[in-house]
Coordinates of C-alpha atoms and ligand atoms in Angstrom, one line a residue:
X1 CA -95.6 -219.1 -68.4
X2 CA -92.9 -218.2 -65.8
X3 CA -93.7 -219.8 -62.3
X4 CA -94.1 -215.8 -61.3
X5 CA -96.6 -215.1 -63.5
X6 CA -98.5 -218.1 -63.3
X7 CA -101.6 -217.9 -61.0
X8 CA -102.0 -221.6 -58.9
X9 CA -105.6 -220.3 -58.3
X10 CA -107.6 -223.6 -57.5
X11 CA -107.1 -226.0 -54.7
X12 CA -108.0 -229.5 -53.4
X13 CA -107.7 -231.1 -50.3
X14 CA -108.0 -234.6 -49.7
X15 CA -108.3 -235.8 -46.3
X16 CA -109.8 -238.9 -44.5
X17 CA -112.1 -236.9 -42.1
X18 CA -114.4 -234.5 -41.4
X19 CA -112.0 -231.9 -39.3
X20 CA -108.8 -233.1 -40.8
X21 CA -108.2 -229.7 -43.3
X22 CA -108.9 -227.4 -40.0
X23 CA -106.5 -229.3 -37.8
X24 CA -104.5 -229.7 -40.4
X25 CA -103.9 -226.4 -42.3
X26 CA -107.5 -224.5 -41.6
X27 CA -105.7 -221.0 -41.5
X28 CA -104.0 -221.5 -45.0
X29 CA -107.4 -222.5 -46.4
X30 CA -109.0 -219.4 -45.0
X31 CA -105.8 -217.2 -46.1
X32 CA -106.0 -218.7 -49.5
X33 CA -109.7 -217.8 -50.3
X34 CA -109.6 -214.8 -49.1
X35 CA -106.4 -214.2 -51.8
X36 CA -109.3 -215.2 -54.0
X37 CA -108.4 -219.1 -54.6
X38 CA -110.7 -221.5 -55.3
X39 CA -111.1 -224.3 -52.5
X40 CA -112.5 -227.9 -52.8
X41 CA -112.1 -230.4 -50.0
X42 CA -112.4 -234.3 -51.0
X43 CA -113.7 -236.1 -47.9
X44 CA -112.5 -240.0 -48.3
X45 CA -115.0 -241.0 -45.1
X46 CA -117.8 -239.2 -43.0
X47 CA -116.1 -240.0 -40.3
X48 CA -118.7 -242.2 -38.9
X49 CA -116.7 -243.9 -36.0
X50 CA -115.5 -240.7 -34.1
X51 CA -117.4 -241.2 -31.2
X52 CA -116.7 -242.9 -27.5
X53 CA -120.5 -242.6 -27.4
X54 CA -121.6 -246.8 -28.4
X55 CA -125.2 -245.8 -28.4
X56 CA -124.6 -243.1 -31.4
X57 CA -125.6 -244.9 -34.8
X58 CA -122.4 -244.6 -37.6
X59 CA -125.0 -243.5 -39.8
X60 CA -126.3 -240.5 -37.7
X61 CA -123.1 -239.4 -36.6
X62 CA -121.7 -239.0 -40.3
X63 CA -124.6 -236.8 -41.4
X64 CA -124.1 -234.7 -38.2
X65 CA -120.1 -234.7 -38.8
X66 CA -120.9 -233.9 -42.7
X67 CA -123.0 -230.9 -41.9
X68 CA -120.2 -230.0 -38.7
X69 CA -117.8 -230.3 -42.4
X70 CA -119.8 -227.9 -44.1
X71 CA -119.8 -225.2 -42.0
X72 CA -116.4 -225.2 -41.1
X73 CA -115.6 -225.2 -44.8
X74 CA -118.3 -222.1 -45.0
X75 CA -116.4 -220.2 -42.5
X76 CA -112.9 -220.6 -43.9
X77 CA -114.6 -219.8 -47.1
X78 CA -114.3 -222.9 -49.2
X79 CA -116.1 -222.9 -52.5
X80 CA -117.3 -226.9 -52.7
X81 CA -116.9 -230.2 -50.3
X82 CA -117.2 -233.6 -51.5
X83 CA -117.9 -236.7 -49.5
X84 CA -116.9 -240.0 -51.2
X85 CA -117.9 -242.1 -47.6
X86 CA -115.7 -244.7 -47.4
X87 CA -116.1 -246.5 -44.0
X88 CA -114.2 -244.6 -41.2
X89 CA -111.6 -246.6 -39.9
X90 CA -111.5 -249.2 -42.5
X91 CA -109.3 -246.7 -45.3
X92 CA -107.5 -248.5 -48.2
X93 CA -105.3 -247.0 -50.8
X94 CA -107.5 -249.5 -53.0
X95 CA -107.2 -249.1 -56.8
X96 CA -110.6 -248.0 -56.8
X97 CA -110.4 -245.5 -54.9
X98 CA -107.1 -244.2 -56.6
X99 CA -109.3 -245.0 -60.4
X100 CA -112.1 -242.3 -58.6
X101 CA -109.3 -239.9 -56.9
X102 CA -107.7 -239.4 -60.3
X103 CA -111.1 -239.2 -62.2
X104 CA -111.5 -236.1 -59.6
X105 CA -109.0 -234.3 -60.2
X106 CA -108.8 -234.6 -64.2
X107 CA -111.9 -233.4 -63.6
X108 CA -111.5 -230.4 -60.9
X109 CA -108.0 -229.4 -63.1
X110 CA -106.6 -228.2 -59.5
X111 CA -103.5 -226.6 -59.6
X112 CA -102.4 -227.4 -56.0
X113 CA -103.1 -230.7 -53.8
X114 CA -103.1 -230.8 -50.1
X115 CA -102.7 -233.6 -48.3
X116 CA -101.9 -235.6 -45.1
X117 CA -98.0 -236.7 -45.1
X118 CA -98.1 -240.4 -45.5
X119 CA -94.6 -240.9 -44.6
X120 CA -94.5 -238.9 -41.3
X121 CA -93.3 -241.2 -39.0
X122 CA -95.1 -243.2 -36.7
X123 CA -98.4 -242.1 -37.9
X124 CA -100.5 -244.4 -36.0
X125 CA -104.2 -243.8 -38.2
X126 CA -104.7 -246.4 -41.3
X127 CA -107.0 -243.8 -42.4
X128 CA -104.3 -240.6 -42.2
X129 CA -101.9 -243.3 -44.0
X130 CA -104.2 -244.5 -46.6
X131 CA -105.6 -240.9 -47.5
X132 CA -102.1 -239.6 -48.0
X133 CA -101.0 -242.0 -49.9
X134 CA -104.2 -242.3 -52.1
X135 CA -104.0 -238.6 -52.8
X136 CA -100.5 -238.8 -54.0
X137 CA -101.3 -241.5 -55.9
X138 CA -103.9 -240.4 -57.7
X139 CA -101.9 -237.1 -58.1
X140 CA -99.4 -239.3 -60.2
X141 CA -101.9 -241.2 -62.1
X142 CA -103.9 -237.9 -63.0
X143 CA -101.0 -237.0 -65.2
X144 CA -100.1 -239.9 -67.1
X145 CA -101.5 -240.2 -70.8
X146 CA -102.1 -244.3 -70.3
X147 CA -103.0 -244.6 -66.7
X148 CA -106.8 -244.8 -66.6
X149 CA -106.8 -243.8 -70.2
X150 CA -110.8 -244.2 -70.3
X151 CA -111.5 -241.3 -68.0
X152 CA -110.2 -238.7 -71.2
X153 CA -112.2 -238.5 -73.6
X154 CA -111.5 -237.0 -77.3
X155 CA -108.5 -234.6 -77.2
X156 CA -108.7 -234.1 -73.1
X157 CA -105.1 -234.3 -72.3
X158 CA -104.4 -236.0 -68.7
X159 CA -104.1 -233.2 -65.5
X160 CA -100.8 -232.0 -64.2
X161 CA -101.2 -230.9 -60.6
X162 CA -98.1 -228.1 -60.3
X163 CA -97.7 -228.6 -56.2
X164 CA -98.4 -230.7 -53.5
X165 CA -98.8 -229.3 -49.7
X166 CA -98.5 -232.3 -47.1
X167 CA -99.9 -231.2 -44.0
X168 CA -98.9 -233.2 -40.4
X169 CA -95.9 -233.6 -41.5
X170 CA -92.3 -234.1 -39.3
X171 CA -90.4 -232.7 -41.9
X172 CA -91.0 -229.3 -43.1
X173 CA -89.7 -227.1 -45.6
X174 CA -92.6 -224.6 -46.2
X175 CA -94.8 -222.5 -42.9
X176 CA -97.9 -220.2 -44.1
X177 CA -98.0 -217.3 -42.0
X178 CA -101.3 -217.4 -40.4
X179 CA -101.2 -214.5 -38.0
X180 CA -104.3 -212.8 -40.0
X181 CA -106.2 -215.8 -39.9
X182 CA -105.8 -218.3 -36.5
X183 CA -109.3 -216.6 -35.3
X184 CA -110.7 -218.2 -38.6
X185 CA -109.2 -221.4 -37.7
X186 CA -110.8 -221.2 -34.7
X187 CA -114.1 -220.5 -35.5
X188 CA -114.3 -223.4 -38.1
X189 CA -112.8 -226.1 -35.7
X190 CA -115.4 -224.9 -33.4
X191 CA -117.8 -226.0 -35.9
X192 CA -116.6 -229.8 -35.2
X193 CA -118.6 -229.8 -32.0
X194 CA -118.5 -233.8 -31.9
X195 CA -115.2 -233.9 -32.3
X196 CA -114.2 -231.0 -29.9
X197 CA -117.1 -230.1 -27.9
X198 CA -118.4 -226.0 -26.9
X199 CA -115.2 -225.3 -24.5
X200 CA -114.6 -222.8 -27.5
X201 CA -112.0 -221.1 -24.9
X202 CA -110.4 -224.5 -24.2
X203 CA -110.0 -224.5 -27.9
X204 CA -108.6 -221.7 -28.8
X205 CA -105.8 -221.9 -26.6
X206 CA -104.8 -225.7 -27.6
X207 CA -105.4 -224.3 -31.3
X208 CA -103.1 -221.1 -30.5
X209 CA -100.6 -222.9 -28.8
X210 CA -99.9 -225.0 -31.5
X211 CA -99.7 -222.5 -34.1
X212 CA -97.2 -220.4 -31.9
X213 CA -94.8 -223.2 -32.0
X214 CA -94.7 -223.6 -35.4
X215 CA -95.0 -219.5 -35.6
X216 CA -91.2 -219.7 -33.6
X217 CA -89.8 -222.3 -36.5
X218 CA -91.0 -219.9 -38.9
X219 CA -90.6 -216.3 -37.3
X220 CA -93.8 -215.2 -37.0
X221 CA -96.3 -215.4 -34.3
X222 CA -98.8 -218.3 -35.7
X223 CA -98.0 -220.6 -39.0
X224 CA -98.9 -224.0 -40.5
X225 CA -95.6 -225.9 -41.4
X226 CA -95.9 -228.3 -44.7
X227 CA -93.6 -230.4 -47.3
X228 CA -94.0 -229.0 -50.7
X229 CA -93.7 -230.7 -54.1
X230 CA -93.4 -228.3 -57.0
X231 CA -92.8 -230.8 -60.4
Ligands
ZN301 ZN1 -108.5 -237.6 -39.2

């Protein structure tokens, strides 16, 4: 099939927190399913340690961020979430965790990964490092016929994933146009109300800001800048 005829119809995005896909690239998501793509997020950790609140419990405060997680991926229309909870904080690229990324997405068959850029510089989280990494990883092991051999079964070939978006990234060669769909992002990061609180105004204009900067890079007024990978 030509690369125009071909339809890259289901996504995954692996992140390492609840929040990370809005901030990251919420109005492609929401662009995406509404073209009638099929979305699943991979949540590496609850997020269990974003708070400056000591007497919150990390158990308590990952249910509340997992349920802040589904809604937001509800708004921007995504079709399933997954949580793996991993410890907040504490993110390795482990060979486990690369063993149960791949198993995913041999499963899933996506044809498109998204991902935090591993390699942007001067990333300061272990967990943004780590889940980049793991992803790509697992991306590469997915498709190879004797790397984690076990997880095919019969005459199940291994999974080529076609492209990879890397989102919060400092070197860009691809922008979605997001004009039609920054409200969206919006609305879902308002969902995250641990994380950013009910100044929904206060919100909107860091959110719009943001995107109209990266709008100017690409020539329209709001956009989402990534590194692609087509192989
Ligand atoms: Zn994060």
């Amino acid at each position: 099939m030509s690369e125009q005829t071909e339809s890259l119809d289901r996504v995954m995005l692996i992140a390492a927190h609840p929040d990370d896909p809005e901030f990251g690239c919420g109005g492609t998501i929401a662009k995406w399913a509404a073209a009638g793509k099929e979305i699943t997020y991979v949540l590496l950790t609850s997020g269990d340690k974003g708070s400056r609140d000591p007497n919150i419990r990390p158990g308590q405060l990952a249910t509340r961020r997992e349920a802040e997680q589904r809604a937001a991926a509800a708004v921007l229309g995504v079709k399933e979430v997954l949580f793996l909870r991993y410890p907040d904080g504490l993110l390795e690229n482990t060979l486990t965790l690369r063993h149960q990324l791949a198993a995913i997405i041999r499963r899933h068959k996506p044809h498109i990964l998204m991902a935090i850029d591993p390699w942007r510089h001067y990333q300061l989280h272990p967990d943004h490092r780590a889940a980049g990494q793991a992803a790509l990883d697992a991306l590469w092991s997915a498709r190879e016929w004797h790397i984690f051999a076990e997880q095919l079964d019969g005459d199940e070939e291994p999974w080529r994933v076609k492209e990879a978006y890397l989102f919060w990234t400092d070197q860009p060669d691809y922008y979605e146009d997001i004009s039609e769909t920054i409200d969206k992002r919006i609305e879902a990061l308002a969902c995250h109300v641990s994380q950013v609180g009910t100044d929904r105004e206060k919100l909107a204009e860091r959110i719009k800001e943001r995107s109209r900067k990266t709008g100017e890079e690409a020539g329209c007024e709001y956009a989402e800048a990534f590194k692609r990978f087509k192989f």
